[in-house]
Coordinates of C-alpha atoms in Angstrom, one line a residue:
M61 CA 33.1 15.5 54.7
Q62 CA 33.3 11.8 54.7
V63 CA 33.7 10.1 51.3
A64 CA 32.2 6.7 50.7
V65 CA 34.8 4.3 49.4
I66 CA 33.8 1.3 47.2
Q67 CA 36.1 -1.7 46.9
L68 CA 35.9 -3.7 43.7
K69 CA 37.5 -7.2 44.0
V70 CA 37.8 -9.3 40.9
T71 CA 38.5 -13.0 41.1
D72 CA 39.4 -15.4 38.3
I73 CA 38.6 -18.5 40.2
F74 CA 34.8 -18.1 40.4
H75 CA 34.8 -15.3 37.8
Q76 CA 32.9 -12.7 39.7
L77 CA 33.2 -9.1 40.8
I78 CA 32.6 -8.4 44.4
R79 CA 31.6 -4.8 45.4
I80 CA 32.3 -4.0 49.0
T81 CA 30.7 -0.9 50.7
K82 CA 30.2 0.0 54.3
E83 CA 26.7 -1.3 54.1
C84 CA 27.0 -4.6 52.3
K85 CA 29.0 -7.0 50.0
E86 CA 27.5 -7.8 46.6
S87 CA 28.5 -10.2 43.8
F88 CA 28.3 -9.5 40.0
P89 CA 29.4 -11.4 36.9
D90 CA 33.0 -11.1 35.8
P91 CA 33.2 -7.9 33.7
I92 CA 36.1 -9.3 31.7
L93 CA 34.0 -12.2 30.4
Q94 CA 31.1 -9.8 29.7
V95 CA 33.3 -7.5 27.6
K96 CA 34.8 -10.4 25.7
H97 CA 31.3 -11.7 24.9
Q98 CA 30.3 -8.3 23.7
Q99 CA 33.5 -8.1 21.5
H100 CA 32.7 -11.5 20.0
Q101 CA 29.1 -10.5 19.3
F102 CA 30.2 -7.3 17.6
V103 CA 32.8 -9.0 15.5
N104 CA 30.2 -11.5 14.3
W105 CA 27.8 -8.6 13.6
L106 CA 30.5 -6.9 11.4
K107 CA 31.0 -10.2 9.5
D108 CA 27.3 -10.5 8.9
F109 CA 27.4 -7.1 7.1
K110 CA 30.5 -8.0 5.1
F111 CA 32.9 -5.6 6.8
P112 CA 36.5 -6.5 6.7
L113 CA 38.2 -8.0 9.8
M114 CA 39.4 -5.2 12.0
P115 CA 40.7 -4.7 15.6
V116 CA 37.9 -4.5 18.2
E117 CA 39.1 -3.4 21.6
G118 CA 37.2 -3.8 24.9
I119 CA 37.7 -1.9 28.1
I120 CA 35.9 -1.5 31.4
V121 CA 35.8 2.1 32.8
L122 CA 35.0 2.7 36.4
S123 CA 33.3 6.1 36.7
N124 CA 33.4 6.3 40.5
P125 CA 36.7 8.1 41.4
N126 CA 36.5 6.7 45.0
S127 CA 36.6 3.0 43.8
I128 CA 39.5 0.9 45.0
I129 CA 40.3 -2.0 42.6
K130 CA 41.7 -5.2 43.9
T131 CA 42.1 -8.5 42.2
T132 CA 43.2 -12.1 42.8
A133 CA 43.2 -12.8 39.1
N134 CA 46.3 -13.9 37.2
W135 CA 45.0 -12.9 33.8
P136 CA 47.0 -10.0 32.2
E137 CA 43.6 -8.7 30.8
Y138 CA 42.5 -7.8 34.3
F139 CA 45.3 -5.2 34.6
T140 CA 45.0 -3.7 31.2
T141 CA 41.2 -3.8 30.6
I142 CA 39.8 -2.4 33.9
I143 CA 40.6 1.2 34.1
K144 CA 39.4 4.4 35.9
S145 CA 37.7 7.2 34.0
Q146 CA 40.7 9.6 34.3
T147 CA 42.8 7.2 32.2
L148 CA 40.3 6.7 29.5
L149 CA 41.8 9.3 27.1
P150 CA 45.3 8.0 27.4
K151 CA 43.9 4.5 26.8
I152 CA 42.3 5.6 23.6
E153 CA 45.5 7.2 22.5
T154 CA 47.3 3.9 23.1
F155 CA 44.8 2.1 20.9
K156 CA 45.2 4.7 18.2
N157 CA 49.0 4.2 18.2
Q158 CA 48.6 0.4 18.2
H159 CA 46.2 0.5 15.3
N160 CA 47.4 3.3 13.1
E161 CA 46.6 1.7 9.7
E162 CA 43.4 2.7 8.0
Q163 CA 40.8 -0.1 8.3
L164 CA 37.8 1.4 6.5
S165 CA 37.3 4.0 3.8
N166 CA 35.1 7.0 4.4
K167 CA 32.3 5.4 2.5
E168 CA 32.5 2.3 4.6
L169 CA 32.6 4.4 7.8
R170 CA 29.4 6.2 6.8
K171 CA 27.8 2.8 6.0
L172 CA 28.8 1.5 9.4
E173 CA 27.5 4.6 11.2
K174 CA 24.1 4.2 9.5
L175 CA 23.9 0.5 10.3
L176 CA 24.8 1.1 14.0
I177 CA 22.1 3.7 14.3
K178 CA 19.5 1.5 12.4
H179 CA 20.2 -1.6 14.5
H180 CA 20.4 0.2 17.9
T181 CA 17.9 -1.1 20.4
P182 CA 17.2 1.4 23.2
L183 CA 17.2 0.0 26.7
N184 CA 13.6 0.0 28.0
L185 CA 14.2 0.0 31.7
D186 CA 11.7 0.6 34.5
V187 CA 14.0 2.8 36.6
L188 CA 11.6 3.3 39.5
S189 CA 11.1 -0.5 40.0
K190 CA 14.8 -1.3 39.6
Y191 CA 15.8 1.2 42.3
E192 CA 12.7 0.7 44.4
I193 CA 11.6 4.4 44.1
L194 CA 8.0 5.4 44.6
P195 CA 6.6 8.0 42.1
S196 CA 5.7 10.1 45.1
E197 CA 9.4 10.4 46.0
L198 CA 10.3 12.1 42.7
L199 CA 10.9 15.9 42.8
Q200 CA 8.2 17.4 40.6
G201 CA 7.9 20.6 38.8
V202 CA 10.0 22.5 36.2
S203 CA 13.6 22.9 37.2
C204 CA 15.3 26.2 36.6
P205 CA 18.0 25.8 33.8
N206 CA 20.0 28.5 35.5
C207 CA 20.2 27.6 39.2
S208 CA 18.3 24.2 39.2
A209 CA 15.8 25.4 41.7
L210 CA 12.2 24.1 41.4
P211 CA 9.5 24.5 40.8
M212 CA 9.5 27.3 38.3
K213 CA 6.2 29.2 38.0
R214 CA 4.2 29.7 34.8
A215 CA 3.2 33.3 34.1
Y216 CA 2.3 35.1 30.9
G217 CA 3.5 32.3 28.7
T218 CA 6.9 32.0 30.4
W219 CA 8.5 30.0 33.1
I220 CA 10.0 32.2 35.9
C221 CA 12.3 31.1 38.7
S222 CA 11.4 32.5 42.1
I223 CA 15.0 32.1 43.3
C224 CA 17.1 33.7 40.6
S225 CA 14.4 35.3 38.5
F226 CA 15.6 33.5 35.4
S227 CA 12.9 33.1 32.7
S228 CA 12.5 30.5 30.0
K229 CA 10.0 29.7 27.3
D230 CA 10.7 26.0 27.0
A231 CA 12.0 24.9 30.4
H232 CA 9.2 22.3 30.6
L233 CA 10.8 20.2 27.9
A234 CA 13.5 18.9 30.3
A235 CA 10.8 18.0 32.9
L236 CA 8.9 16.1 30.2
Q237 CA 12.0 14.2 29.2
D238 CA 12.5 13.3 32.8
Y239 CA 8.9 12.1 33.1
C240 CA 9.3 10.0 29.9
L241 CA 12.5 8.4 31.2
L242 CA 11.4 7.8 34.8
I243 CA 7.7 7.1 34.6
R244 CA 6.3 6.4 31.2
S245 CA 6.4 7.5 27.6
T246 CA 2.7 8.6 27.5
I247 CA 1.0 11.4 29.4
T248 CA -2.5 12.8 29.9
N249 CA -3.4 16.4 30.5
K250 CA -4.0 15.7 34.2
Q251 CA -0.6 13.9 34.6
F252 CA 1.1 16.7 32.8
R253 CA -0.5 19.3 34.9
E254 CA 0.3 17.6 38.2
F255 CA 3.9 16.7 37.3
L256 CA 4.7 20.3 36.1
K257 CA 2.6 21.9 38.8
L258 CA 0.5 23.9 36.4
P259 CA -2.4 25.9 37.7
S260 CA -5.0 24.9 35.1
S261 CA -5.9 22.3 32.5
S262 CA -6.2 24.9 29.8
I263 CA -2.5 25.9 30.2
A264 CA -1.5 22.3 30.2
R265 CA -3.6 21.6 27.0
K266 CA -2.1 24.7 25.3
L267 CA 1.5 23.5 26.1
L268 CA 0.9 20.0 25.0
T269 CA -0.8 21.1 21.8
S270 CA 2.2 23.3 20.9
L271 CA 4.6 20.4 21.2
N272 CA 2.8 18.5 18.4
F273 CA 3.1 15.1 20.0
P274 CA 1.0 12.3 18.4
Y275 CA -1.9 11.3 20.6
D276 CA -4.8 8.8 21.0
G277 CA -8.3 9.6 22.1
A278 CA -10.2 12.9 22.3
K279 CA -10.9 15.6 24.8
K280 CA -10.5 14.4 28.4
G281 CA -9.4 10.9 27.4
R282 CA -6.6 12.1 25.2
V283 CA -3.2 10.4 25.8
Y284 CA -0.1 12.0 24.3
N285 CA 3.0 10.0 23.2
L286 CA 6.2 11.7 24.3
L287 CA 8.5 11.6 21.3
F288 CA 11.7 13.6 21.4
D289 CA 14.3 14.1 18.7
E290 CA 17.5 12.2 19.5

């Protein structure tokens, strides 16, 4: 099996990252400058909420194990900040050893935790448009939690896999979450029925009603808002 190798070349002259694959060469902003900007923003955010000055470290983790990193940069940060995923845990241990003094009390940590959750802004990204994927290209149906085959069939109030015979009462939840993330955060009975490949609108209505999603409209015009607990 041939493995695709991605070369990442970082330059400090023009401050850019160049990704080289077999198909093309692409340019991206300098990741070091990006992470420094994010560090600066986070430090200022902490100051705004009267937290004491504390160390804020930034690293760039490459998740693709086949990436080859090259650099023409002379900055020491390029060699210590850009790492591969397998060295993430040792890097965290290094930070723990460097900063072994307590910075925040338990009470302050709880306050910081609540503030981070409160001020978090989810990324609202149109995934299909970004990656130029047509809705018709998506694999539809309920995927089997046991063997990942699809679609599962709905029978007698249960989802049944025709490949491994695994059964599940709530396998449709994962499919709905996929729909919410990939297509839109609202769904009609017809869209629900088509995406999950359900045999009838009455089954779709029964499932949607059981989930207690908030909705707008009545009867055939009803639109459900897909809200999932985080």
